Structures are given as C-alpha cells and as structure tokens.
XYZ file of C-alpha atoms in Angstrom:
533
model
C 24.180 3.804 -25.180
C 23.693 1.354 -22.344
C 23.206 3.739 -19.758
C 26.568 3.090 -17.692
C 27.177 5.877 -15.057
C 30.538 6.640 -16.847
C 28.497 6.728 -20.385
C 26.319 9.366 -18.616
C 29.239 10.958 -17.259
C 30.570 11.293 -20.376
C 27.277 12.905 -22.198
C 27.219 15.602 -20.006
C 30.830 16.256 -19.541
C 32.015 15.705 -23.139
C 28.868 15.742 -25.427
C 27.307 18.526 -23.580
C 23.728 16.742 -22.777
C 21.506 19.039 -21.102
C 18.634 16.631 -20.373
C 18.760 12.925 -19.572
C 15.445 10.711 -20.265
C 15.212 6.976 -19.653
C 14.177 5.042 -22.152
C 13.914 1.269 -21.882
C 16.335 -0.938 -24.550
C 14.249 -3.363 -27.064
C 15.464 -7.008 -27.511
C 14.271 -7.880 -31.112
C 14.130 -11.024 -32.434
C 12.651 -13.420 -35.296
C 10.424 -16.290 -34.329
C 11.956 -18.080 -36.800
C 15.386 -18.379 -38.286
C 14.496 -15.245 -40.303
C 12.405 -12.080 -40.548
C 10.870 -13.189 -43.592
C 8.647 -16.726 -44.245
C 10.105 -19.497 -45.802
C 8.388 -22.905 -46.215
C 11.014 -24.579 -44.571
C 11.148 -22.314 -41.478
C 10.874 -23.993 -37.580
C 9.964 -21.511 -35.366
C 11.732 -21.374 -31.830
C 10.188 -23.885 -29.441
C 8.212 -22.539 -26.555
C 10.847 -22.849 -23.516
C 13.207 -20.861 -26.208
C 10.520 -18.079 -26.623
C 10.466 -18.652 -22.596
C 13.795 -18.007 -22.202
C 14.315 -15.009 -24.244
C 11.640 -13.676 -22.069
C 13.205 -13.994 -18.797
C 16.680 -13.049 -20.312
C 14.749 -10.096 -21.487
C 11.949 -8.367 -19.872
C 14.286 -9.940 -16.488
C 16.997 -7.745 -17.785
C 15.415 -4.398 -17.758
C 14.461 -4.618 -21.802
C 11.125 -4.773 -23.827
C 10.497 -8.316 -25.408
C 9.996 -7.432 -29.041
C 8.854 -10.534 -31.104
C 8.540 -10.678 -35.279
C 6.364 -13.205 -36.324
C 6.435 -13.417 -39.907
C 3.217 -14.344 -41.812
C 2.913 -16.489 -44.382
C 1.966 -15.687 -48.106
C -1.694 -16.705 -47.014
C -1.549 -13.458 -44.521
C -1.975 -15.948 -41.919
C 0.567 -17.294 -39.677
C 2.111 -20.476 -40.041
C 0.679 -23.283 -37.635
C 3.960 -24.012 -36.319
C 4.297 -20.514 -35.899
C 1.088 -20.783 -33.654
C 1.887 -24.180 -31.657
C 5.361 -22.342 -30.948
C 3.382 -18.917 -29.682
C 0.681 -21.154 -28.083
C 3.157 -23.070 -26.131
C 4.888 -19.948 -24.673
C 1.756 -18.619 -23.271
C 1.398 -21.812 -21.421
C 4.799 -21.444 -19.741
C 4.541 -17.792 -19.590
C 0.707 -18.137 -17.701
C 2.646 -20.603 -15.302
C 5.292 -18.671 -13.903
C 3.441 -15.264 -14.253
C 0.171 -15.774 -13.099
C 0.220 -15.968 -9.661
C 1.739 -13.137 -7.685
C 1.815 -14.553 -3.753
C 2.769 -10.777 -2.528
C -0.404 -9.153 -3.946
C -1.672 -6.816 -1.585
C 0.665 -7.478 0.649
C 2.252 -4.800 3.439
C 5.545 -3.641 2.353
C 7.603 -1.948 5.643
C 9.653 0.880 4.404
C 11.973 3.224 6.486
C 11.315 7.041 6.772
C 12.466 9.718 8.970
C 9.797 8.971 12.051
C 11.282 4.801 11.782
C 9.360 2.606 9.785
C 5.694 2.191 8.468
C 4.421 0.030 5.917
C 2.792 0.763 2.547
C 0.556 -0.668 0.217
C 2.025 1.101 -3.143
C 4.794 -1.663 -3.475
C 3.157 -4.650 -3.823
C -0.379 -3.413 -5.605
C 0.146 -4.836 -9.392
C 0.225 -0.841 -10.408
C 3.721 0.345 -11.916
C 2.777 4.205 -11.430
C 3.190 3.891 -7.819
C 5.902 3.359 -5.659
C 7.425 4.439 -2.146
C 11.144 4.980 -1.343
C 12.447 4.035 1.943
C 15.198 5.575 3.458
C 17.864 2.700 3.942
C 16.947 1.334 0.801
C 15.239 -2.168 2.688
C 11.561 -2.869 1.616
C 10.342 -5.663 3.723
C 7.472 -7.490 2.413
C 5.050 -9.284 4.489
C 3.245 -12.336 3.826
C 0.301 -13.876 5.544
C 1.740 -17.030 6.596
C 4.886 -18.985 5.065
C 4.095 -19.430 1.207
C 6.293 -20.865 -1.606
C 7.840 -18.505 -4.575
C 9.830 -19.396 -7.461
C 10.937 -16.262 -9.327
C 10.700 -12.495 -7.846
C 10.409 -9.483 -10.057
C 11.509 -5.614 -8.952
C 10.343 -2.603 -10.831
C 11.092 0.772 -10.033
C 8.511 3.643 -11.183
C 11.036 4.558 -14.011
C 7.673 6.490 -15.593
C 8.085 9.333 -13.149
C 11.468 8.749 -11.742
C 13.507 7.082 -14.397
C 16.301 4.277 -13.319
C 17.899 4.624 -10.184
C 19.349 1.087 -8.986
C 22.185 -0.009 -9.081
C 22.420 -3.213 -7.149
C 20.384 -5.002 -4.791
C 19.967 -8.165 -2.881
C 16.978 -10.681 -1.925
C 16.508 -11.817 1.272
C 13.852 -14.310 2.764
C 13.122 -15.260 6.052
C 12.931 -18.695 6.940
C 11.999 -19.984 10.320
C 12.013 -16.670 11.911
C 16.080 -16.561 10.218
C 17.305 -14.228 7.276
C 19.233 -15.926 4.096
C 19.924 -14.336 0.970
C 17.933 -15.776 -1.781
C 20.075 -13.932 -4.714
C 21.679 -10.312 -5.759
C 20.971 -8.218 -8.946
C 22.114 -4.789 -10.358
C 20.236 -2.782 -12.188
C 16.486 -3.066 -11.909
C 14.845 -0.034 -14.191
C 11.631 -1.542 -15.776
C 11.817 -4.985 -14.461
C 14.210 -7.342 -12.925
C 13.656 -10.812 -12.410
C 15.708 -13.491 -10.547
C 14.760 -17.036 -10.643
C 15.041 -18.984 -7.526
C 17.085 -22.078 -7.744
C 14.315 -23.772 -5.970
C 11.186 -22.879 -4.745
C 11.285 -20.990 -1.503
C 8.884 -20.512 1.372
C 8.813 -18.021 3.649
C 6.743 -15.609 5.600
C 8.543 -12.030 5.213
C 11.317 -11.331 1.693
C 13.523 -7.842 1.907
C 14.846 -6.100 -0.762
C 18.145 -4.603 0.148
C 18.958 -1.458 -2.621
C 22.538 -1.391 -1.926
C 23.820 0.773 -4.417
C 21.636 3.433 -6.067
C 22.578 6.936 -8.588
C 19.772 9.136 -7.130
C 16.619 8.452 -4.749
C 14.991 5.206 -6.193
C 10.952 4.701 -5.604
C 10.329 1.019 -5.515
C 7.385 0.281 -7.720
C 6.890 -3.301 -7.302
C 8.026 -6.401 -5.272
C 6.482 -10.114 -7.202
C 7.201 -12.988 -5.569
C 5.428 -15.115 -8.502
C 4.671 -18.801 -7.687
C 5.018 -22.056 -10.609
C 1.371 -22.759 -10.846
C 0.548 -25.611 -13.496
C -2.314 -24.840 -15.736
C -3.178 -21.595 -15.098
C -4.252 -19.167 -17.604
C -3.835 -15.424 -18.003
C -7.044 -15.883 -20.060
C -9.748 -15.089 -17.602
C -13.758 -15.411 -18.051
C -14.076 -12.393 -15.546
C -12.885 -9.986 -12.939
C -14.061 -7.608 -10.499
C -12.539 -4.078 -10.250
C -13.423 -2.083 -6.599
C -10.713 1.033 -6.474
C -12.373 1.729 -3.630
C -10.822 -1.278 -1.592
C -7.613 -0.630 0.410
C -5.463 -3.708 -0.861
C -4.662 -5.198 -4.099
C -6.552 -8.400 -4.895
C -6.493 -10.976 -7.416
C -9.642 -9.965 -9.458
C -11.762 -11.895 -7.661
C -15.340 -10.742 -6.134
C -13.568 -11.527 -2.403
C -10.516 -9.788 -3.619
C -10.640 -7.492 -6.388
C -8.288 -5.590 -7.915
C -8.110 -2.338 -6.663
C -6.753 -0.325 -9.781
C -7.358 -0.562 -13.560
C -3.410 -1.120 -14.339
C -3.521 -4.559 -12.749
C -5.741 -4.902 -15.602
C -3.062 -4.932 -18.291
C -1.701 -8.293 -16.958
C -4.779 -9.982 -18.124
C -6.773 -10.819 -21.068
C -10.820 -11.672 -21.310
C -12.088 -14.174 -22.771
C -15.141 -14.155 -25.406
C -18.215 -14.158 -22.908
C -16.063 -12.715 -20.126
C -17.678 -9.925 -17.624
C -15.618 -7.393 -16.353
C -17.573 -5.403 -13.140
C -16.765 -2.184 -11.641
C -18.402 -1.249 -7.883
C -20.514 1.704 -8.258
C -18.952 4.604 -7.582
C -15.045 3.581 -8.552
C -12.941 6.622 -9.025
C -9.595 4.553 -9.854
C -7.499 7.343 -10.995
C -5.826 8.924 -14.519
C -4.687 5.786 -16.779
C -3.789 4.985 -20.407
C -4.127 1.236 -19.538
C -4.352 -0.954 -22.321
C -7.014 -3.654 -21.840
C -6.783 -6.768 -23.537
C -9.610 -9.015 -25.130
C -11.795 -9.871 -27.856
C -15.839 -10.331 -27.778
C -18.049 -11.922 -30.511
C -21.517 -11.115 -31.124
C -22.325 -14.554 -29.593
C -20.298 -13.573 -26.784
C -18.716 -10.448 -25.996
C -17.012 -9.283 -23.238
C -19.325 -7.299 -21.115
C -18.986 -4.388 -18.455
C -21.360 -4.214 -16.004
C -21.452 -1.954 -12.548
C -22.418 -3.897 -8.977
C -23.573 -2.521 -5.729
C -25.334 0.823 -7.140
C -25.835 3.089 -9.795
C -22.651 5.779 -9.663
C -20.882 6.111 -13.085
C -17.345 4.468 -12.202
C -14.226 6.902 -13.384
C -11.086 6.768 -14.761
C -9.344 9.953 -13.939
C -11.817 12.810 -15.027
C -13.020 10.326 -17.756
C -16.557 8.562 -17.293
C -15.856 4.728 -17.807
C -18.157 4.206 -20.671
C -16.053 6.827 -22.444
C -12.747 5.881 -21.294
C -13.959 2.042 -23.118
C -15.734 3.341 -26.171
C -13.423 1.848 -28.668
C -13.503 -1.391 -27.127
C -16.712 -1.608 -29.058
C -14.892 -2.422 -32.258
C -13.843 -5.189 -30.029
C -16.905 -7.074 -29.331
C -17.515 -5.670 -25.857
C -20.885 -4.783 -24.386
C -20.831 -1.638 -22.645
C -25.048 -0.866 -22.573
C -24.937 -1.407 -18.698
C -22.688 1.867 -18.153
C -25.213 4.283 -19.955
C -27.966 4.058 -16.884
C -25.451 4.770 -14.005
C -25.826 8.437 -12.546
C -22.903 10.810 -11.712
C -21.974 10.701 -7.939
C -22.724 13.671 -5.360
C -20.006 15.811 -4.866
C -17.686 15.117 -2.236
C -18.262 17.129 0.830
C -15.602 20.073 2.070
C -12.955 18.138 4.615
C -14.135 19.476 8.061
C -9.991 20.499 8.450
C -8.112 23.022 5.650
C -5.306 20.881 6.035
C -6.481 17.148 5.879
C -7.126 15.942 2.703
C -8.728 12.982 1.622
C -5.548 11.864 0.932
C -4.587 11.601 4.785
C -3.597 8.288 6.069
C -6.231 9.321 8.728
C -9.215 11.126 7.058
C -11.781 8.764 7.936
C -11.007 8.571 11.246
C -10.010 12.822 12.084
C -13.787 13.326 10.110
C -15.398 10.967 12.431
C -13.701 12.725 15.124
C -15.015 16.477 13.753
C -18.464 14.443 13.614
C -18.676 13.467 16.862
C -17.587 16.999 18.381
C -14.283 15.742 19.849
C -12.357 18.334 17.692
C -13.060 21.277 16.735
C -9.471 22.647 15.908
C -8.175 25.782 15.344
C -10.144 28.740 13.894
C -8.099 29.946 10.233
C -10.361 33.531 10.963
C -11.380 32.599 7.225
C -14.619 30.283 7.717
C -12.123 27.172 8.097
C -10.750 25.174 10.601
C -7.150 23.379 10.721
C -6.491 19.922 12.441
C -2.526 20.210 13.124
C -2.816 16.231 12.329
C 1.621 16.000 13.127
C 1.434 18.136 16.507
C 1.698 16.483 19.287
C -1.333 16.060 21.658
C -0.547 17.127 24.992
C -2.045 16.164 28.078
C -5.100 18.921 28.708
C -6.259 18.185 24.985
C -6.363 14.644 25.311
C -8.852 15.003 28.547
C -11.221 17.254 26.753
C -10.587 14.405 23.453
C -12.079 11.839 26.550
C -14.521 13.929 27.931
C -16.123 14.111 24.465
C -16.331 10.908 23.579
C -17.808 10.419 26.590
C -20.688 12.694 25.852
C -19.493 15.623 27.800
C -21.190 14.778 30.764
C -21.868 17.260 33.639
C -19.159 17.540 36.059
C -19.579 18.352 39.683
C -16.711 21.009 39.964
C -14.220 20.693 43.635
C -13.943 23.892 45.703
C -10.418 23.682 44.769
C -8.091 22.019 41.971
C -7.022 18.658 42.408
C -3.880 19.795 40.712
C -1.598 22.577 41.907
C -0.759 23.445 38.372
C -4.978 23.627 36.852
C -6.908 26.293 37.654
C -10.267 27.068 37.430
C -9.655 29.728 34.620
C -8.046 26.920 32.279
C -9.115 26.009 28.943
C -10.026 22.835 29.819
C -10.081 22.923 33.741
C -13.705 21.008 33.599
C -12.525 18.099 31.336
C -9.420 17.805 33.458
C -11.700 17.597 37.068
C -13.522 14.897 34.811
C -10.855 12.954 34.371
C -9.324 12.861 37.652
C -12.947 12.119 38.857
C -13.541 8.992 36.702
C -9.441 7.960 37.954
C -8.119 7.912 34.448
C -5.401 10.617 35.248
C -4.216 11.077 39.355
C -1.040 13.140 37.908
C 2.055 13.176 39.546
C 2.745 13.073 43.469
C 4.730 17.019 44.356
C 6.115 15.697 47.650
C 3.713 17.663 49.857
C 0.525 16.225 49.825
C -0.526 17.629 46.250
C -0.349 16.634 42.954
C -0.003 17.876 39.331
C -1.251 17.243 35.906
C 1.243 18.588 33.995
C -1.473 19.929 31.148
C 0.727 20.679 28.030
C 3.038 17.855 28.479
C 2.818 16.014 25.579
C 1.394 12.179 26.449
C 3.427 9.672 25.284
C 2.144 6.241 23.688
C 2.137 4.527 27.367
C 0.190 6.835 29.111
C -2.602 7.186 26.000
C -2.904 3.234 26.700
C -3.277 3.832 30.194
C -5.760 6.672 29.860
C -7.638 4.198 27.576
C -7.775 1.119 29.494
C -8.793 3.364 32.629
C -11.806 4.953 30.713
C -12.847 1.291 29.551
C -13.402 0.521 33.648
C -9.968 -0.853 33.743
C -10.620 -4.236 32.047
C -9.277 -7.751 33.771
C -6.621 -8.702 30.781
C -3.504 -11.384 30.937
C -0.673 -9.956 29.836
C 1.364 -12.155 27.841
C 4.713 -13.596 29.746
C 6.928 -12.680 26.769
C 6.537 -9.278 25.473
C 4.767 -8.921 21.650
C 7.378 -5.791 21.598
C 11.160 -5.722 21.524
C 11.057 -2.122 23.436
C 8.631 -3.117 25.724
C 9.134 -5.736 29.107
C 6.284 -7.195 31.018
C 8.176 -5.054 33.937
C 7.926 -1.648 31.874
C 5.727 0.685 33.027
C 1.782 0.537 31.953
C 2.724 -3.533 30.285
C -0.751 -4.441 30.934
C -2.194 -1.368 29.805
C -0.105 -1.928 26.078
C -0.969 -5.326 25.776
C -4.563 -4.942 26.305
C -4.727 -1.789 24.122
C -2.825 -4.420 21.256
C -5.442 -7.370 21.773
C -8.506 -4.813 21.621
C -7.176 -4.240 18.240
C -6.736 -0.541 19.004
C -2.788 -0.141 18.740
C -0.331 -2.455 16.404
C 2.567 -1.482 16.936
C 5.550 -0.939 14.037
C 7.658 -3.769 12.388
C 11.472 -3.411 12.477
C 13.603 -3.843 9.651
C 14.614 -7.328 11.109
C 11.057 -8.279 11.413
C 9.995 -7.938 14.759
C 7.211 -5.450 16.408
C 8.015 -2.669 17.972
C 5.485 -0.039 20.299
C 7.422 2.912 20.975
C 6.157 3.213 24.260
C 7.735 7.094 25.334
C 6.893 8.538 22.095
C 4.440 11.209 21.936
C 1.361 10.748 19.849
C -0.007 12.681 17.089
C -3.274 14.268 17.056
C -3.900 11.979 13.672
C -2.750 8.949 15.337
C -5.067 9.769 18.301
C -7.661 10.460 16.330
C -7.537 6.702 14.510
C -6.770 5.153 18.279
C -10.460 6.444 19.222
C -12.205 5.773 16.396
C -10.397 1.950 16.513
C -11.442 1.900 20.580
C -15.188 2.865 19.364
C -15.335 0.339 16.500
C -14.069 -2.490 18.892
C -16.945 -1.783 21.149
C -15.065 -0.187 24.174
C -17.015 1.465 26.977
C -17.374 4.980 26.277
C -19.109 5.899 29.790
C -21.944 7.548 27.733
C-alpha cells in the first residue's frame, strides 16, 4: 500500500478498515550484488551507498542495508572501505545542522509567535501553525546545502501533502525548491549552496492538521565526524545546542544522531529532568577507555522521564561505559506548589507570574479552596495595572487628595490609593471630560501603547532617540506614545512579533495579558529600570 489518499479511500470505503496507523516503508538493499558472500563480490562504492540514502531516508522510507559476512564471520574489507567511505560522506552533509536552536515563527489564532519545538534536533515535538508557513530564523546570513522536514508522524502520523522552500535573500523571498509528502523525513538538496538569514516552509496541501517536527538546514562541512569524544547534555537550557559545554543539547533524542568514541565523556547538569525517552545511544567503551557519564554543576540525580539516569543507562555497561559517577548524586527536592491553580510550570510565563506572586504584586483571585488563580489570558485593565505599579514600587505611603482626581474613582474603590499614586508620580493624567475634570477610565483594558507609556513614565521618563524609521510596520514615529515603544524595545523589555513576511510587528492597540504583563515587569526589573523604591 503506498498510502495514496485514494488507496485510503478505498480501505475504508471498500475493505472496511476501521483504524488507520502509519507505518514508515523500508528500502532494502544488498551491499553487494547479492544477499549472500561470494569471493568475487564488489560492494557498492560509497557515493552509491550515499545516494540510496538520500533517495531513501529523503523519500519518507527507512534505509535498510544487508551486509553479508563472509565465511570468516567477519565482513569483507571491501565491504568495510565501502561502509567506511559512506560514513565520511554521510558525516559531511549530516553533521552540521545551521538551524539548531533556532526560532521558528508559526501562525496561531492571536497572529504569530515563535517556537522552539521545530528546530530542537527532537522528533517527538512539533508545533502546527495555522497557515501552514513555519518561518525559521537564523542569526545572521549562513550557507545551507540540503534541508530536511519531519513531521511528528509518532503521535500524529503523516499529514503533508506538498510543500515549498523558501529563503530569503537580501531582505527578498525566492523559492529554493517544492516537495510532497514529508512523513518521517524529507530531504531536498539545494542545487547550490544557499545563504540566507530567514527559510519558510510553505505546507500547501495537507490531509488533516500536520505538526511540523523539524526544519534542518544541514551545511557540506568537509571532515567532520559524527564520531564525537564528548558532549554535554543541560535539558534545563531553553534552546537546542550542538553538544557543546557553550551550547549543549537540550534533550537526550538529539543524542541518537551521534556516536561516542572509546574514551568519550558524556555529562549531564545536575538536576536534568529531560523527559520520557526510548532513545537509543550509540557507542562502544574499552576497559582502556570507556565511555564515561559524569554529572557537572551539583549533585541532583539527572532523569529521564520517571527513570533515574544511572538506571535508564544500565545496560550500556555491557558496552564499556563507566557509569560510577551517577551512584553519589542525591534525588532533587520536590518542586514547590505553583503560587496560581492554573499556571503550570509549563506556562510560557511561570518564571516570571512566580516572581510576580513573590514580590506581592499579585495576589489573584481567591478559589475559596486554599488556592489562588492567576487568569494569565484576561486582560489587565487599567485600575489593576496601577496597583501592579504601586507594588513594584514598594507600596509606598500615599498622601490621599480631599477629593478624586478622577470623576469616575472614588474613595471607596478597590484600588482608589494605587490610582491617587499614580496620578501623583504623573504616570497616568487620564483623559480630559471637557469641563475642567478628568477620568481614569479604571476597567478599561490598557492596550500595549499605554503599558509602554506607563513604563517609561515610572522609569522618570528617560531621554531616548527614537529611531527615524520605525523598527515596526504598525507603528510610525508620528503614532501615538513612538518614543515611549521604542525605548520600551531598546531596554530590552518588549520585542515585538515577526510577520510571516519577516518583518516586526508591536501591536500597539492591543490589550495586554496579565501573563504578558507579568514577563514585561520582571524584563523592566532585570534590565535595571528605576523602580522608585
């Protein structure tokens, strides 16, 4: 069955099918004229072996190999020169992955925002995005020669059903190449090496809702190895690295891609809960020198899942690898209770809405159960965000008027004092009614402009340059609180979103989330703002 839509059509309709699985096709094949030795037998040469790969494992199929011994048991050395010699072409195109870590800007209902799950050297996870363009990118222009798609076909089988490449090129898009299906892996080799800064993946036609497990943009480099003497594994990190102690790899099924050498050391941070696996690591030790696993930085047993790592690598043993280091390392604390019922730790925000239960500046709403919730997705309106800046602040005492400065606060409000506060310190003068007074307008929800003016006003109203052309293609250096964005963006406490053509956008009108506010405080603190404490 190859899987056709009219072949599945048919199963159901005609065969009565009740259940559809995927399961990958196998391209078998003899390394030498037959599946049997002969003494006269010539193996393929390498760049055939090569080739069979790409036509292969690039086609959405599992790269099965015989390798018949010889009547010795052992294999013939042609046999090996042949094998040898792939590896060396295979470890030059498929060693070095140029989109590693890299953002990947997908589309969702709320516009765009950019994950980390695409481009993280871990097929289990994956993102979808709503008009089917993943945009991945780079730190500066860099050179590619082949790119390789996978969808998470584990958990959500094989969706695609053509796609196209695009790369951009001196701030302009061109199409780099087209594909169908992509499944397990797809891989398109460039007709030359190209260099750019940002590549999009267009899913153009798909059967259900595909989740994109991995963009590769793999670069030709000469002489490398997938052999490697050692690598450092921190799942604590947020981005995908190359194994390295400056960037390590943040998950143990980047691990599969690689193999250790005798003498190799393999180190996990203290403390690494990298998540349920059935990874397959690769490698052989001697007694001389075997592979060994040590833990850095502290003395927490590292996890796989529920599994302790010294048990999750106790047949590795039989291997030749050392793992005496993992039997000293104690089991972490528990975890503390989340100060909210309903943010988790895995919030895009938790770090920053726990700092912000930590300093006092939210105490949410009481469950009537012992618990608290956070309402991270509601809006923060206007009367909430001056007791958020009063807090931070320190809370300090507040000389209260005889009278309101707003016609629409009274004394008797929730949060009349953090209001007076804030018209006191000018970060809020409301809105003129015509007459003389003014009004605050408390449970209007602030939009993304006015939290940047509320912010620069609370910093003392900083000197800052605003840039002549606008960062933002929403925003003009004649819109309304321009300075006020800017210097929020070059503090480092707002970014902005990236379009689907590549360029930033700030949203200026659109109301901000509790969660969001909660990371744009913690950001201002961390970039050492003035708090007026």
């Amino acid at each position: 069955m190859s899987g056709a839509d009219d072949e599945l059509v048919d199963h159901v309709t005609l065969l009565g099918a009740q259940v559809l699985r995927w399961w990958p096709s196998e391209s078998d094949f003899p390394l030498t004229e037959g599946w049997f030795a002969k003494e006269d037998d010539e193996p393929k040469s390498p760049q055939q072996l090569f080739d069979i790969y790409n036509r292969s494992v690039g086609r959405n199929s599992v790269y099965l190999m015989n390798v018949p011994p010889t009547r010795t048991g052992l294999f013939a050395p042609a046999s090996n020169e042949a094998l040898a010699g792939s590896a060396e072409l295979l470890a030059e195109a498929y060693t070095t992955n140029v989109a590693i870590g890299a953002p990947v800007t997908v589309t969702t209902a709320d516009g765009t925002s950019d994950v980390l799950e695409v481009a993280d050297g871990n097929y289990l996870t994956s993102a979808t995005s709503q008009d089917g363009s993943y945009v991945v990118t780079l730190p500066e222009a860099t050179g590619f020669d082949r790119v390789q798609l996978a969808e998470d076909t584990y958990h959500h089988g094989q969706q695609v059903s053509g796609y196209t490449l695009e790369a951009r090129q001196d701030g302009e898009w061109r199409t780099i190449g087209t594909g169908v299906t992509v499944g397990a892996s797809s891989i398109l080799e460039m007709e030359e090496t190209v260099v750019a800064d940002q590549v999009r993946v267009t899913l153009e036609s798909t059967r259900g809702t595909p989740h994109l497990a991995e963009v590769s943009l793999w670069q030709n480099t000469p002489g490398a190895s997938r052999t490697i003497d050692g690598a450092v594994v921190d799942c604590s990190v947020e981005r995908a690295g190359d194994g390295s102690a400056e960037r390590p790899f943040n998950n143990v099924e980047q691990l599969r891609e690689v193999t250790f050498a005798p003498g190799a050391t393999l180190t996990f941070r203290s403390g690494a809960d990298c998540g349920a696996s059935t990874a397959t690591f690769w490698g052989y030790g001697t007694d001389e020198a075997p592979v060994t696993v040590v833990v850095a930085d502290g003395d927490v047993a590292p996890r796989i899942g529920e599994v302790a790592l010294a048990d999750y690598l106790t047949d590795y043993e039989a291997q030749g690898w050392d793992l005496s280091a993992l039997s000293t390392p104690t089991d972490p604390e528990p975890e503390p209770e989340p100060s909210f019922s309903d943010v988790g730790a895995d919030n895009q925000f938790f770090t920053q809405i726990e700092w912000l239960a930590e300093r006092g500046i939210s105490t949410g709403w009481d469950n009537g159960d012992g618990t608290a919730s956070f309402r991270p997705l509601e809006p923060i309106a206007r009367d909430a965000m001056a007791a958020f800046l009063y807090r931070l602040a320190g809370s300090p005492e507040v000389e209260l008027p005889a009278s309101s400065p707003f016609t629409d606060v009274s004394p008797e409000d929730q949060f009349y004092e953090e209001i007076v506060w804030l018209h006191a310190r000018g970060i809020s003068t409301g809105w003129e009614n015509g007459d003389g007074t003014a009004s605050f307008r408390p449970l209007e929800k602030i939009g993304r402009d006015a939290m940047a003016a509320f912010l620069h006003r609370l910093a003392g109203a900083p000197a800052h340059e605003a840039p002549a052309t606008s960062p933002f293609t929403d925003l003009t250096p004649s819109t309304q609180f321009y300075d006020e964005i800017t210097w929020l963006v070059s503090s480092g406490v707002a970014t902005g979103w990236r379009g689907n053509d590549g360029t930033a956008i700030y949203r200026p009108v659109a109301p901000v989330a509790r969660d969001a506010m909660a990371a744009f405080l913690f950001r201002y603190v961390e970039a050492g703002l003035p708090t007026g404490e």
